[in-house]
Amino acid sequence: SQELEQSPQSLIVQEGKNLTINCTSSKTLYGLYWYKQKYGEGLIFLMMLQKGGEEKSHEKITAKLDEKKQQSSLHITASQPSHAGIYLCGADMGKAAGNKLTFGGGTRVLVKP
Amino acid sequence: KAGVTQTPRYLIKTRGQQVTLSCSPISGHRSVSWYQQTPGQGLQFLFEYFSETQRNKGNFPGRFSGRQFSNSRSEMNVSTLELGDSALYLCASSFGQSGGGETQYFGPGTRLLVL
């Protein structure tokens, strides 16, 4: 099984509705990064979480890292067509991993107008 | 500040050939990491360079190699291309001093198609 599991793999939401993406690790996370990718393009950095219980928000996107630092969620409020894309969580697995990020499989989001 | 740039954006090669991809990091960033993205395997770490030295390496065959220059620009080389090397190759840069725990900023990627 993968070290970092994302769910769901894909979702379709009506414009204006909320959505949540989960990222679960089999190991303790030292840092959790959320990125967004338009198909075939580079990754756009959204947020980074490091402390257990930490929560960050930017515009309509909120990300949380649970107390045990093994799960994170990304929540989008009142989704818009601009929120469509692939959301990826990337994990820093500790000092031994250096700058290597381990990524989940991604969640493809489609927003229906 | 200019972002991470990658050249070329698209490449078509045939099996057995070799290819070199280039990445220019954000000004001031000294760490460059390379990733391969495919539909089947997702995003996988290839290697990281910091101060012209390979600091970390993923589980890829020796056909995949890289280097970094004194201006922090990095190149990645794949020799004896195979069909399975078709992928989006992404590079990411960060300051790198702490050796981890830093936000990495990604370039637009180079899409390689091997025929």
CSV table of C-alpha atoms in Angstrom, one decimal:
chain,number,residue,atom,x,y,z
A,1,SER,CA,0.0,0.0,0.0
A,2,GLN,CA,1.1,3.6,-0.5
A,3,GLU,CA,2.7,5.6,2.3
A,4,LEU,CA,0.3,8.4,1.6
A,5,GLU,CA,-3.3,7.7,0.7
A,6,GLN,CA,-5.7,10.4,-0.7
A,7,SER,CA,-9.4,10.1,-0.8
A,8,PRO,CA,-11.5,10.4,-2.8
A,9,GLN,CA,-9.6,9.8,-6.0
A,10,SER,CA,-12.0,12.1,-7.8
A,11,LEU,CA,-15.1,14.1,-7.1
A,12,ILE,CA,-17.6,16.2,-8.9
A,13,VAL,CA,-19.3,19.1,-7.0
A,14,GLN,CA,-21.9,21.6,-8.0
A,15,GLU,CA,-20.6,25.2,-8.0
A,16,GLY,CA,-21.3,26.7,-4.6
A,17,LYS,CA,-21.0,23.5,-2.7
A,18,ASN,CA,-18.3,22.5,-0.2
A,19,LEU,CA,-15.8,19.7,-0.7
A,20,THR,CA,-13.3,17.9,1.5
A,21,ILE,CA,-10.2,15.9,0.5
A,22,ASN,CA,-8.4,13.7,2.9
A,23,CYS,CA,-4.7,12.6,3.1
A,24,THR,CA,-3.7,9.8,5.4
A,25,SER,CA,-0.2,8.6,6.2
A,26,SER,CA,1.0,5.3,7.6
A,27,LYS,CA,3.8,7.2,9.4
A,28,THR,CA,4.1,10.4,11.4
A,29,LEU,CA,4.2,13.4,9.3
A,30,TYR,CA,6.9,16.0,9.9
A,31,GLY,CA,5.4,18.4,7.3
A,32,LEU,CA,2.4,18.2,5.1
A,33,TYR,CA,2.1,20.2,1.9
A,34,TRP,CA,-0.9,20.8,-0.3
A,35,TYR,CA,-0.5,21.5,-4.0
A,36,LYS,CA,-2.9,22.1,-6.9
A,37,GLN,CA,-2.1,21.0,-10.4
A,38,LYS,CA,-3.9,21.8,-13.6
A,39,TYR,CA,-3.7,18.9,-16.0
A,40,GLY,CA,-0.2,18.5,-17.5
A,41,GLU,CA,1.2,21.5,-15.7
A,42,GLY,CA,3.3,22.2,-12.7
A,43,LEU,CA,2.3,22.2,-9.0
A,44,ILE,CA,1.0,25.3,-7.4
A,45,PHE,CA,1.8,25.5,-3.7
A,46,LEU,CA,-1.3,26.0,-1.5
A,47,MET,CA,-0.3,25.5,2.1
A,48,MET,CA,2.1,23.8,4.5
A,49,LEU,CA,1.3,22.3,7.9
A,50,GLN,CA,3.8,21.2,10.5
A,51,LYS,CA,2.3,21.2,13.9
A,52,GLY,CA,-0.3,18.7,15.2
A,53,GLY,CA,-3.7,20.4,15.3
A,54,GLU,CA,-2.5,23.2,13.0
A,55,GLU,CA,-5.1,24.8,10.7
A,56,LYS,CA,-4.5,27.3,7.9
A,57,SER,CA,-6.8,29.1,5.6
A,58,HIS,CA,-6.4,31.0,2.4
A,59,GLU,CA,-9.3,32.5,0.6
A,60,LYS,CA,-11.9,29.7,0.6
A,61,ILE,CA,-9.4,26.9,1.2
A,62,THR,CA,-8.7,25.5,4.7
A,63,ALA,CA,-6.3,22.8,5.6
A,64,LYS,CA,-5.9,20.9,8.9
A,65,LEU,CA,-3.3,18.5,10.3
A,66,ASP,CA,-4.7,16.3,13.0
A,67,GLU,CA,-3.1,16.1,16.5
A,68,LYS,CA,-1.4,12.8,15.8
A,69,LYS,CA,0.1,14.2,12.6
A,70,GLN,CA,-1.0,11.3,10.5
A,71,GLN,CA,-3.9,12.8,8.6
A,72,SER,CA,-4.7,16.0,6.9
A,73,SER,CA,-7.8,17.4,5.3
A,74,LEU,CA,-8.3,20.1,2.7
A,75,HIS,CA,-11.7,21.8,2.7
A,76,ILE,CA,-13.0,24.2,0.0
A,77,THR,CA,-16.0,26.3,0.9
A,78,ALA,CA,-18.5,27.5,-1.8
A,79,SER,CA,-16.5,25.9,-4.7
A,80,GLN,CA,-16.0,27.8,-7.9
A,81,PRO,CA,-15.0,26.6,-11.4
A,82,SER,CA,-11.5,28.0,-10.6
A,83,HIS,CA,-11.1,25.4,-7.9
A,84,ALA,CA,-11.1,22.6,-10.5
A,85,GLY,CA,-7.9,20.6,-10.9
A,86,ILE,CA,-5.9,17.9,-9.2
A,87,TYR,CA,-5.1,18.4,-5.5
A,88,LEU,CA,-2.0,16.6,-4.2
A,89,CYS,CA,-0.7,16.2,-0.7
A,90,GLY,CA,3.0,15.8,-0.2
A,91,ALA,CA,4.7,14.7,3.0
A,92,ASP,CA,8.0,15.4,4.6
A,93,MET,CA,8.7,12.0,6.3
A,94,GLY,CA,11.5,13.3,8.5
A,95,LYS,CA,15.1,14.4,8.6
A,96,ALA,CA,16.4,11.2,7.0
A,97,ALA,CA,14.2,11.9,3.9
A,98,GLY,CA,15.9,15.3,3.5
A,99,ASN,CA,14.0,17.4,0.9
A,100,LYS,CA,12.3,14.4,-0.6
A,101,LEU,CA,8.5,14.7,-0.6
A,102,THR,CA,6.3,11.7,-0.8
A,103,PHE,CA,3.1,12.3,-2.6
A,104,GLY,CA,-0.4,10.9,-2.5
A,105,GLY,CA,-2.1,9.7,-5.6
A,106,GLY,CA,-4.0,13.0,-6.1
A,107,THR,CA,-7.7,14.0,-6.1
A,108,ARG,CA,-9.3,15.2,-9.3
A,109,VAL,CA,-11.9,17.9,-8.7
A,110,LEU,CA,-14.5,18.9,-11.2
A,111,VAL,CA,-16.8,21.8,-10.4
A,112,LYS,CA,-20.0,21.9,-12.4
A,113,PRO,CA,-21.4,25.3,-13.1
B,1,LYS,CA,10.7,37.2,-8.4
B,2,ALA,CA,10.7,34.8,-11.3
B,3,GLY,CA,9.5,31.3,-10.6
B,4,VAL,CA,11.1,28.0,-11.5
B,5,THR,CA,11.7,27.5,-15.2
B,6,GLN,CA,12.1,24.3,-17.1
B,7,THR,CA,13.2,23.8,-20.7
B,8,PRO,CA,12.2,22.4,-23.0
B,9,ARG,CA,8.5,22.2,-22.2
B,10,TYR,CA,7.9,19.3,-24.6
B,11,LEU,CA,10.1,16.6,-26.1
B,12,ILE,CA,9.6,13.6,-28.4
B,13,LYS,CA,12.4,11.0,-28.5
B,14,THR,CA,12.7,7.4,-29.7
B,15,ARG,CA,13.7,4.4,-27.7
B,16,GLY,CA,17.4,4.1,-27.1
B,17,GLN,CA,18.1,7.8,-27.4
B,18,GLN,CA,19.2,10.0,-24.5
B,19,VAL,CA,17.7,13.3,-23.3
B,20,THR,CA,18.8,16.2,-21.1
B,21,LEU,CA,16.3,18.4,-19.3
B,22,SER,CA,17.1,21.7,-17.7
B,23,CYS,CA,15.8,23.5,-14.6
B,24,SER,CA,16.5,27.0,-13.3
B,25,PRO,CA,15.5,27.5,-9.7
B,26,ILE,CA,14.1,30.6,-8.0
B,27,SER,CA,16.8,33.1,-7.4
B,28,GLY,CA,18.5,32.4,-4.1
B,29,HIS,CA,17.3,28.8,-3.9
B,30,ARG,CA,20.2,26.3,-3.8
B,31,SER,CA,18.3,23.0,-3.7
B,32,VAL,CA,16.8,21.5,-6.8
B,33,SER,CA,14.7,18.3,-6.7
B,34,TRP,CA,13.5,16.3,-9.6
B,35,TYR,CA,10.3,14.3,-9.8
B,36,GLN,CA,8.7,12.0,-12.4
B,37,GLN,CA,4.9,12.0,-12.8
B,38,THR,CA,3.1,9.2,-14.6
B,39,PRO,CA,-0.6,8.2,-14.6
B,40,GLY,CA,0.3,4.8,-13.2
B,41,GLN,CA,2.9,5.7,-10.5
B,42,GLY,CA,2.0,9.2,-9.7
B,43,LEU,CA,4.6,11.7,-8.5
B,44,GLN,CA,7.9,10.0,-7.6
B,45,PHE,CA,11.1,11.5,-6.3
B,46,LEU,CA,14.2,11.1,-8.5
B,47,PHE,CA,16.9,13.0,-6.8
B,48,GLU,CA,17.9,16.3,-5.1
B,49,TYR,CA,20.9,18.5,-5.6
B,50,PHE,CA,22.3,21.1,-3.2
B,51,SER,CA,25.5,23.1,-3.7
B,52,GLU,CA,26.4,21.0,-6.8
B,53,THR,CA,26.2,17.7,-4.8
B,54,GLN,CA,23.5,15.0,-5.0
B,55,ARG,CA,22.1,15.0,-1.5
B,56,ASN,CA,19.3,12.5,-1.8
B,57,LYS,CA,18.2,9.9,-4.4
B,58,GLY,CA,15.1,8.0,-5.1
B,59,ASN,CA,14.6,4.4,-6.5
B,60,PHE,CA,15.4,4.9,-10.1
B,61,PRO,CA,17.8,3.1,-12.3
B,62,GLY,CA,21.3,4.5,-13.1
B,63,ARG,CA,20.0,5.6,-16.5
B,64,PHE,CA,18.6,8.6,-14.7
B,65,SER,CA,21.3,11.1,-13.6
B,66,GLY,CA,21.6,14.7,-12.8
B,67,ARG,CA,24.0,17.5,-12.0
B,68,GLN,CA,23.9,21.0,-10.6
B,69,PHE,CA,26.0,23.9,-11.6
B,70,SER,CA,27.5,26.7,-9.5
B,71,ASN,CA,24.6,29.0,-10.3
B,72,SER,CA,22.2,26.3,-8.9
B,73,ARG,CA,20.8,25.5,-12.3
B,74,SER,CA,20.3,21.8,-12.7
B,75,GLU,CA,20.1,19.3,-15.5
B,76,MET,CA,18.7,15.8,-15.6
B,77,ASN,CA,19.8,13.2,-18.1
B,78,VAL,CA,18.1,10.0,-19.1
B,79,SER,CA,20.1,7.6,-21.2
B,80,THR,CA,18.9,4.7,-23.3
B,81,LEU,CA,15.3,5.8,-23.2
B,82,GLU,CA,12.5,3.3,-22.8
B,83,LEU,CA,8.8,3.6,-23.6
B,84,GLY,CA,8.1,3.7,-19.8
B,85,ASP,CA,10.2,6.9,-19.4
B,86,SER,CA,7.3,8.8,-21.0
B,87,ALA,CA,6.2,11.2,-18.3
B,88,LEU,CA,6.0,14.7,-17.0
B,89,TYR,CA,9.3,15.6,-15.4
B,90,LEU,CA,9.0,18.3,-12.7
B,91,CYS,CA,11.7,20.1,-10.8
B,92,ALA,CA,11.2,21.9,-7.6
B,93,SER,CA,13.4,24.4,-5.8
B,94,SER,CA,13.9,25.5,-2.2
B,95,PHE,CA,16.5,27.3,-0.1
B,96,GLY,CA,17.8,24.0,1.0
B,97,GLN,CA,19.9,25.0,4.0
B,98,SER,CA,17.9,23.1,6.5
B,99,GLY,CA,17.9,19.9,4.5
B,100,GLY,CA,14.2,19.4,4.9
B,101,GLY,CA,11.0,21.0,6.1
B,102,GLU,CA,11.0,23.7,3.5
B,103,THR,CA,8.4,24.6,0.9
B,104,GLN,CA,9.3,23.4,-2.5
B,105,TYR,CA,8.2,25.4,-5.5
B,106,PHE,CA,7.6,23.6,-8.7
B,107,GLY,CA,8.3,24.5,-12.3
B,108,PRO,CA,5.8,23.9,-15.2
B,109,GLY,CA,7.4,20.6,-16.1
B,110,THR,CA,8.9,19.0,-19.2
B,111,ARG,CA,6.6,16.5,-21.0
B,112,LEU,CA,8.7,13.7,-22.5
B,113,LEU,CA,7.2,11.3,-25.0
B,114,VAL,CA,9.2,8.2,-26.0
B,115,LEU,CA,8.2,6.5,-29.2
